[in-house]
Coordinates of C-alpha atoms in Angstrom, one line a residue:
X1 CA 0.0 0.0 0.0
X2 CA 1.3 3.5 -1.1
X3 CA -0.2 6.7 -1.0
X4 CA 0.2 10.5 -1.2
X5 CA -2.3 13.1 0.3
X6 CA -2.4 16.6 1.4
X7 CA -1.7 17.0 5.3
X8 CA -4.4 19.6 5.4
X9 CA -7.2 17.1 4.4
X10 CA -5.6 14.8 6.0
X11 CA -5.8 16.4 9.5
X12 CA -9.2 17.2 9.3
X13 CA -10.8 14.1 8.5
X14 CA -8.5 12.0 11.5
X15 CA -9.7 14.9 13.5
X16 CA -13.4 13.8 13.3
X17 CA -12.8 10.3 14.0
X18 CA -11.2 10.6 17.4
X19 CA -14.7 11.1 19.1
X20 CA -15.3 7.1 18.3
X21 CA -11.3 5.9 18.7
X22 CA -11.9 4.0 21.8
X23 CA -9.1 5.4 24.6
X24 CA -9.7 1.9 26.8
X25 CA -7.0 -0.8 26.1
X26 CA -10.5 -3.5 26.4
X27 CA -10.2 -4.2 22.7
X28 CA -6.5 -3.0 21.3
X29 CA -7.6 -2.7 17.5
X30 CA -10.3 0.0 18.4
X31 CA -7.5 2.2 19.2
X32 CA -6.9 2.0 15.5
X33 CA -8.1 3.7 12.4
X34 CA -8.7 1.7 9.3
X35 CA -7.0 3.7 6.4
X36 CA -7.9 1.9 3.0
X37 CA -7.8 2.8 -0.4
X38 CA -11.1 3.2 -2.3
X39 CA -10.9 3.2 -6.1
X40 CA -8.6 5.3 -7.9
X41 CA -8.0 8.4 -5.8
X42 CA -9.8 7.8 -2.6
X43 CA -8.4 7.5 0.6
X44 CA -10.8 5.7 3.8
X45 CA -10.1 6.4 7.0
X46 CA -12.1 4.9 9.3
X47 CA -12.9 4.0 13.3
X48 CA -15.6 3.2 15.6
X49 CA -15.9 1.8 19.2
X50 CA -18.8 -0.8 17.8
X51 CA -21.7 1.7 19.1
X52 CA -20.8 4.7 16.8
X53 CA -18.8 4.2 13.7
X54 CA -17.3 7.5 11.7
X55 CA -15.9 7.1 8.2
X56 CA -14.1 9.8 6.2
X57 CA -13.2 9.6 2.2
X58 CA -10.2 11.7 1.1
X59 CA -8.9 12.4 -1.8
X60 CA -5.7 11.0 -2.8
X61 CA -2.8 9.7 -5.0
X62 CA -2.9 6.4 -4.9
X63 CA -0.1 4.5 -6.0
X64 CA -0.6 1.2 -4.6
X65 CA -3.5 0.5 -3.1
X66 CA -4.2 -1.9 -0.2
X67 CA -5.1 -1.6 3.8
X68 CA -3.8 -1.3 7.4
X69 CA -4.8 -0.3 10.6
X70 CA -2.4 2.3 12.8
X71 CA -3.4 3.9 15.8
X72 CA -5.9 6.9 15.4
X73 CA -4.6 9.3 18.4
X74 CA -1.0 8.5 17.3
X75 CA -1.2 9.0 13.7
X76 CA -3.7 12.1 14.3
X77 CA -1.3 13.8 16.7
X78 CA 1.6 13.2 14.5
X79 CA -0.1 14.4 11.2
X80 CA -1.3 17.5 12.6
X81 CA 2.1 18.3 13.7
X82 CA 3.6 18.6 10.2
X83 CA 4.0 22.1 8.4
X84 CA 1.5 21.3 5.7
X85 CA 2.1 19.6 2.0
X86 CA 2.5 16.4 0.9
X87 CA 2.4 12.8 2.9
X88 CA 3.4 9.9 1.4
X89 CA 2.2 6.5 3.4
X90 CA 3.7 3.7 2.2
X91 CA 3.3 0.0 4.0
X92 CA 6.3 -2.2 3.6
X93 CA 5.8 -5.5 1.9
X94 CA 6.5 -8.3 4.5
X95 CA 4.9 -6.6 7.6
X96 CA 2.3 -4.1 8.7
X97 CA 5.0 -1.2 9.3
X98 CA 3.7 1.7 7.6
X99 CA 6.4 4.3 7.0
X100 CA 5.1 7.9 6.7
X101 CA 7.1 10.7 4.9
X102 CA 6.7 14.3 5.2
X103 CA 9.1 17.1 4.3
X104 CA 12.9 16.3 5.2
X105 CA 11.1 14.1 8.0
X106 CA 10.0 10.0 8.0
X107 CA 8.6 8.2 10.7
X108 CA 8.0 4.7 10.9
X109 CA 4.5 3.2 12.5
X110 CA 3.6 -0.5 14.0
X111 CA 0.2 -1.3 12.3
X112 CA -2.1 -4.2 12.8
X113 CA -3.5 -6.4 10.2
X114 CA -6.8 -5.2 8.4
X115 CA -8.5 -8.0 9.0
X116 CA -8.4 -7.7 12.7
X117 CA -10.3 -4.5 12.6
X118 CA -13.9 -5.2 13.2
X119 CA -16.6 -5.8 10.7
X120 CA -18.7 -2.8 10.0
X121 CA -22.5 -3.0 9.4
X122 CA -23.4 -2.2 5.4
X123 CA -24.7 1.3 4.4
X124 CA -28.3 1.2 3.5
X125 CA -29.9 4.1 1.5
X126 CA -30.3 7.0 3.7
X127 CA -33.4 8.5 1.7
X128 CA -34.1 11.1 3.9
X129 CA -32.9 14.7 4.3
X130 CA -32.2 17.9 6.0
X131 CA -30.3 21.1 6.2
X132 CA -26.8 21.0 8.1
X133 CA -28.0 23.8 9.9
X134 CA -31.2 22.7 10.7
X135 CA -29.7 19.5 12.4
X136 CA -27.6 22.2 14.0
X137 CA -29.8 23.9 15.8
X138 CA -31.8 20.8 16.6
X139 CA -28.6 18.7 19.0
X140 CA -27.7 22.7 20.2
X141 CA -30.8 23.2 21.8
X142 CA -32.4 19.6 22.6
X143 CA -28.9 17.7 23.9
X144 CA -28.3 19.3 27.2
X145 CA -31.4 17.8 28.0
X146 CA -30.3 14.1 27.2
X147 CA -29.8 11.7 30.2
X148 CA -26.5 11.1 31.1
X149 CA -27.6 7.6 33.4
X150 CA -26.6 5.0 31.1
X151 CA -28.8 2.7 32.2
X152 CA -31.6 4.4 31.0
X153 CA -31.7 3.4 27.6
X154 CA -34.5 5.0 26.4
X155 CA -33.8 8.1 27.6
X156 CA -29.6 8.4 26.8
X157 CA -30.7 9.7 23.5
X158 CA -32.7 12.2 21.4
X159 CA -35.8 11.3 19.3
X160 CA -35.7 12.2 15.8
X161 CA -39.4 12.3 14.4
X162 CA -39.6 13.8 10.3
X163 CA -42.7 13.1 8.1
X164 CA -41.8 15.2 5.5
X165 CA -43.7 18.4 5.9
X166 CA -42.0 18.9 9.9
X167 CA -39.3 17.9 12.1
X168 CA -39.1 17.5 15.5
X169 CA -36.1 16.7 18.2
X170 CA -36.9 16.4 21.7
X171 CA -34.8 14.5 24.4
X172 CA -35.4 14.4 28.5
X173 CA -33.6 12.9 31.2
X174 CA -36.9 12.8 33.3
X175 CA -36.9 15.6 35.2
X176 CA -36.9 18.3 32.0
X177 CA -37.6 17.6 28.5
X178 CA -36.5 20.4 25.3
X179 CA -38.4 20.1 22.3
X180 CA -37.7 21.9 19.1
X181 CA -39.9 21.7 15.8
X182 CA -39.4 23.3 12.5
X183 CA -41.8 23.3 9.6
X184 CA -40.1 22.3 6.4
X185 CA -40.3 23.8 2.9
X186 CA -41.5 21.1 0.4
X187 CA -43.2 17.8 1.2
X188 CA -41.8 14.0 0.8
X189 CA -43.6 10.9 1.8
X190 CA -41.0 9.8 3.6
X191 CA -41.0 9.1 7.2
X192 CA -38.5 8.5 10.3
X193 CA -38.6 8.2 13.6
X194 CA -35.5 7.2 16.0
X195 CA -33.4 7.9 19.0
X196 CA -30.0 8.8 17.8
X197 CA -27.6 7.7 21.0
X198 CA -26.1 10.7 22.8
X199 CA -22.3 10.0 21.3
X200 CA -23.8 9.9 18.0
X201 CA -25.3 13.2 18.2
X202 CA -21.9 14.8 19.3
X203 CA -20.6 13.3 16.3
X204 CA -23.7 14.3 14.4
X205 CA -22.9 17.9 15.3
X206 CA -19.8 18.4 14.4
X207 CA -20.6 17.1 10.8
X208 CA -23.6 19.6 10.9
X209 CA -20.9 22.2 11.5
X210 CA -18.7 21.3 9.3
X211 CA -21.1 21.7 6.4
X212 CA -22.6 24.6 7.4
X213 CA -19.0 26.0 6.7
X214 CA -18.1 24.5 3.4
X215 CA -20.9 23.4 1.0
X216 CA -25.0 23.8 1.4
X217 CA -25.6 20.2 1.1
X218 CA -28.2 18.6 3.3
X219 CA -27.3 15.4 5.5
X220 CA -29.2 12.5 4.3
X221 CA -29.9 10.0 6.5
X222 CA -32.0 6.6 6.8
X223 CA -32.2 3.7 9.1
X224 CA -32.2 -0.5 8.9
X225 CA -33.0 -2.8 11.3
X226 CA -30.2 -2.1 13.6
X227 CA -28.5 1.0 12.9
X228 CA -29.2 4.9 11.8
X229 CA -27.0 6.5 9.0
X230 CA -26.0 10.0 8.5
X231 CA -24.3 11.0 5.3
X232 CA -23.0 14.2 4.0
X233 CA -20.0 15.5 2.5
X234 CA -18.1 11.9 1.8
X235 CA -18.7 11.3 6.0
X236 CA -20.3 8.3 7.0
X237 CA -22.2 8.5 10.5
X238 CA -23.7 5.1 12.0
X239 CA -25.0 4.3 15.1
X240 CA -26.2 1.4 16.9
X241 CA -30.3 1.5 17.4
X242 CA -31.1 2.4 21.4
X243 CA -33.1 -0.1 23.0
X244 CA -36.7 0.7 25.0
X245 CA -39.0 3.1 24.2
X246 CA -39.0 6.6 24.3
X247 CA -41.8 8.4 26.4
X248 CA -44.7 9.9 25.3
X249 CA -43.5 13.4 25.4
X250 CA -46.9 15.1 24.2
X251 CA -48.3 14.1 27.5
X252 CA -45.8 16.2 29.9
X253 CA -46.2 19.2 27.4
X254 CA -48.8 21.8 29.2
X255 CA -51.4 22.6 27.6
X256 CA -54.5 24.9 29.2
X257 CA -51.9 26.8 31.4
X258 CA -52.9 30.1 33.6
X259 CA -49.8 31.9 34.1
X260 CA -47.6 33.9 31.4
X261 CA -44.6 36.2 32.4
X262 CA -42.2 37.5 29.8
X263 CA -38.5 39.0 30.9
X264 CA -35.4 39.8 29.7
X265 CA -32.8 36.5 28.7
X266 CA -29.8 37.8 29.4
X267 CA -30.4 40.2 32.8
X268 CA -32.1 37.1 34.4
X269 CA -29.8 34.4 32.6
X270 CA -26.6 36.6 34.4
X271 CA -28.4 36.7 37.9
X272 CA -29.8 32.8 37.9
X273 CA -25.5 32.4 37.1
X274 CA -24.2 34.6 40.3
X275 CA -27.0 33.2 42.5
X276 CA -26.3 29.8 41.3
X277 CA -22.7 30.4 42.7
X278 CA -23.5 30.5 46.4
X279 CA -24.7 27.2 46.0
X280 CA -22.9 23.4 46.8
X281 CA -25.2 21.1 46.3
X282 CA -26.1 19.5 43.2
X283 CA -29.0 20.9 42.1
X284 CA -28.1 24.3 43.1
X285 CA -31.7 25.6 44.0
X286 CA -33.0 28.8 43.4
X287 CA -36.6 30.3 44.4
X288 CA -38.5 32.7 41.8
X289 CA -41.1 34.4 43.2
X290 CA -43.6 35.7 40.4
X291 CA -45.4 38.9 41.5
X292 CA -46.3 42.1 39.4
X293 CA -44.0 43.7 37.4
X294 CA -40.7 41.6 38.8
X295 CA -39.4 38.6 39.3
X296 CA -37.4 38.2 42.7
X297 CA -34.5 35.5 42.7
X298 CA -32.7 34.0 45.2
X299 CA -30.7 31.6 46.2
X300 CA -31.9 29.3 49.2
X301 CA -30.6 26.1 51.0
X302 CA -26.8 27.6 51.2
X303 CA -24.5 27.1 53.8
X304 CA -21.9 29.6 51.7
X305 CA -23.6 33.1 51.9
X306 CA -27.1 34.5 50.2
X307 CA -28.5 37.0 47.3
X308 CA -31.1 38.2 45.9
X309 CA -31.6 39.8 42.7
X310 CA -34.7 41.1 41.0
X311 CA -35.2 41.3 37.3
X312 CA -38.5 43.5 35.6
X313 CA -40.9 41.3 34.2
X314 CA -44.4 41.8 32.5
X315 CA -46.6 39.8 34.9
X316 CA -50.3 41.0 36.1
X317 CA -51.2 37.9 38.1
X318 CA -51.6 36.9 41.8
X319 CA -48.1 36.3 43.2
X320 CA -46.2 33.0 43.6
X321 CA -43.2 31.7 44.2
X322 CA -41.4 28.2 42.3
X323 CA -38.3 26.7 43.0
X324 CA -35.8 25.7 40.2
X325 CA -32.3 23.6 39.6
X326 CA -30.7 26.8 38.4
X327 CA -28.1 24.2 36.6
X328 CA -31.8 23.5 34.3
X329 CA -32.2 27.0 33.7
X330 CA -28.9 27.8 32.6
X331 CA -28.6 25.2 30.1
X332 CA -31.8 26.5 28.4
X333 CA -30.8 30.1 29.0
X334 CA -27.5 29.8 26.8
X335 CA -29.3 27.3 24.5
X336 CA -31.7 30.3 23.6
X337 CA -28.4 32.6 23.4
X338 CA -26.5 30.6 21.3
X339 CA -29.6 30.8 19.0
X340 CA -30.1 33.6 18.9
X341 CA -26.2 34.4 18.1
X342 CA -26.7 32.1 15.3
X343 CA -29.9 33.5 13.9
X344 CA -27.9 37.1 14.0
X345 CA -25.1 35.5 12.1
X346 CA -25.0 32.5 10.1
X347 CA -21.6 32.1 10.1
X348 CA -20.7 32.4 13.4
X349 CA -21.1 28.9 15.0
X350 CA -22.1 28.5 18.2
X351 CA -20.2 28.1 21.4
X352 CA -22.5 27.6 24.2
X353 CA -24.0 24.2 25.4
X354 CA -23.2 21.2 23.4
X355 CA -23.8 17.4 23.0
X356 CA -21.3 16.8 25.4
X357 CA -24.1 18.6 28.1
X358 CA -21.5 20.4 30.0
X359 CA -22.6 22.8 32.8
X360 CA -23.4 26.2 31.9
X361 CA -21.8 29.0 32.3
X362 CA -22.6 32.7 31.0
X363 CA -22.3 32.1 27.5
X364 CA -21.7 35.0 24.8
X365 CA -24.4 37.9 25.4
X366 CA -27.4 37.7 23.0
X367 CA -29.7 40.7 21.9
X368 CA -30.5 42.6 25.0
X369 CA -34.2 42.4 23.6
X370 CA -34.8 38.6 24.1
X371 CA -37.3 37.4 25.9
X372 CA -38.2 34.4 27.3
X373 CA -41.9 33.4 28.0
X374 CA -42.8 31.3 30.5
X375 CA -46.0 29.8 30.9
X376 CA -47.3 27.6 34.2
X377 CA -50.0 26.7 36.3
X378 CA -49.1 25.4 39.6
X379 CA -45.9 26.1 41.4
X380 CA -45.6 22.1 41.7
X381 CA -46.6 21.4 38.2
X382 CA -44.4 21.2 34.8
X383 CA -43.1 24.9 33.9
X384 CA -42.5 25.5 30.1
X385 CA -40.2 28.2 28.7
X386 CA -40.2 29.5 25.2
X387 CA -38.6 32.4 22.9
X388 CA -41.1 35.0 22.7
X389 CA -39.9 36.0 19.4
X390 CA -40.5 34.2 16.0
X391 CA -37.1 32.5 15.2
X392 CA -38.7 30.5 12.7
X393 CA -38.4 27.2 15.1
X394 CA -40.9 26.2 17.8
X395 CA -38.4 25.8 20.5
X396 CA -40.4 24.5 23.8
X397 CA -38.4 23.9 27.1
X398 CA -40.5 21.9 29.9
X399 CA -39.3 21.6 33.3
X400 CA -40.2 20.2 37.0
X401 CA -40.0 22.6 39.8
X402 CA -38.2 21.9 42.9
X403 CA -40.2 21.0 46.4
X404 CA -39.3 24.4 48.6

């Protein structure tokens, strides 16, 4: 085996396959990318850790072709820490050494047999599509809601539902639940309706990205027995099908509900953030009282120190207090602000919460004139948030108060 290939290219695609190299030593070869040659001028580079499997076509020279497997971290770090140019690979004849040229510099690689890498599941039609930044948007603000309990099958995903006219992801870990629908342009008769696994949808985003930068082609995508597919851009995405089934989230959606208060996103997403501060334990509580004209937060159940902050709000109801996991509202506060950003400016990608659900933290300011409205009954019953404003997606954000 022999090729050459730009480092560039190179780079990249090993880049997005280090998400699925398995770090564990359980199962050696899934430390290791499959690179194989493809036809005339295509390069595979592949790896998986059996649940989610990434696979990347490059173009290249090829002048012999043939297959190994060489560890993905290893090969990624090294490639990316060339000047740029050429590579040439070349794997010698009697063994699996693959030595890799670059510059005035050659290195020299132990690889593993092709053959031992596992066997991947076949590619089925993936006759479905969207936009990349409609996907996007979708795992930005639905994700941080996933479960991250892994024995809760069901629920350590998001569900994909698309009939062709509308789309919908929602995901909950039980205790909130983040919904966003968008009406499409078009019809198809095609339908689909699957939880994509929570590592998937990482990888799933950074695909979506990554075409919302270079080209406008959609991500197709399509299921089998077994596994979902995600395609775009010579990137192959599958994942292994969760198991159970995925609650019926219409139900915990309020419907007739009594109460509506609108208020500013970022002056109360900043004070939830410093209130949420003076709290150790894990669901950092903080109490809203509702009354007219202002909201009053503040944090309770401390043992560091107290605050209180008060935020205007249009409200004309009878007063009443909820208490909320200020770690919930801050996740769907920078959701809404990393949506907004977005909206403002397609090509600015967003940097706020993730797949990866990390905790949130004051994210980039949004328009000053956002507004959130939130809608609720009952201090001990669901409490759903929403942008007042038309973005052009119905994004709905359901979640449990706290017991004060």
């Amino acid at each position: 085996m022999e090729f050459v290939i730009e480092q560039a290219d190179l780079k990249n695609e090993l880049g997005f396959i280090q998400g699925v190299i398995e770090r564990k030593e359980t199962i050696p070869v899934l430390s290791n990318a499959l690179v194989e040659s493809v036809g005339e001028n295509t390069i595979r580079i592949t790896g998986t850790d059996l649940d989610v499997t990434q696979r990347c076509d490059i173009t290249a020279e090829i002048v012999k072709p043939g297959k190994v497997c060489l560890l993905g971290r290893k090969l990624f770090d090294i490639v990316r820490s060339f000047d740029g140019g050429k590579i040439r690979f070349r794997k010698e004849a009697e063994t699996d050494w693959v030595e890799i040229t670059a510059g005035r510099g050659r290195y020299r690689l132990a690889g593993l047999k092709a053959e031992e890498f596992p066997e991947l599941p076949n590619s089925k039609a993936a006759p479905n599509s969207l936009p990349a930044d409609v996907f996007s948007y979708f795992i930005n603000h639905t994700s941080f809601a996933v479960t991250a309990e892994v024995s809760r099958y069901a629920l350590s995903g998001a569900k994909l539902i698309y009939n062709g006219e509308k789309a919908i992801m929602v995901a909950t870990d039980g205790h909130r639940l983040a919904l966003v629908e968008k009406v499409l342009k078009g019809k198809s008769d095609e339908r689909f309706d699957a939880l994509i696994p929570r590592k998937a949808l990482i990888e799933l985003q950074k695909i979506a990205r990554w075409i919302e930068t270079t080209t406008t082609e959609p991500i197709s995508f399509g299921e089998d027995q077994n596994h979902l597919y995600f395609q775009a851009g010579g990137k192959l995405l599958t994942a292994r099908k969760l198991s159970g089934t995925f609650p019926n989230y219409e139900m915990v959606l309020p419907k007739d509900v009594e109460n509506k208060v609108t208020f500013d996103l970022d002056q109360t997403r900043r004070a939830v953030y410093r209130l949420s501060l003076l709290s150790t334990e894990i669901n950092k509580p903080v109490k809203i009282t509702i009354r007219e004209g202002e909201i009053e937060l503040k944090a309770f159940g401390t043992d560091i120190g107290e605050g209180v902050e008060i935020v205007p709000a249009d409200y004309d109801g009878e007063e009443i207090t909820i208490g909320f996991n200020s770690r919930y509202l801050l996740e769907f506060f920078n959701s809404v602000t990393s949506l907004e950003t977005a909206e403002s400016d397609e090509n600015t990608e967003s940097t706020s919460t993730d797949a990866s659900g990390s905790a949130a933290a004051p994210a980039k300011s949004g328009s000053p004139k956002t507004r959130i409205l939130l809608e609720f009954s009952q201090p001990n019953m669901p409490t759903q948030m929403r942008i007042e404003a038309n973005t052009g997606y119905d994004y709905r954000y359901v979640v449990m108060p706290l017991r004060l």
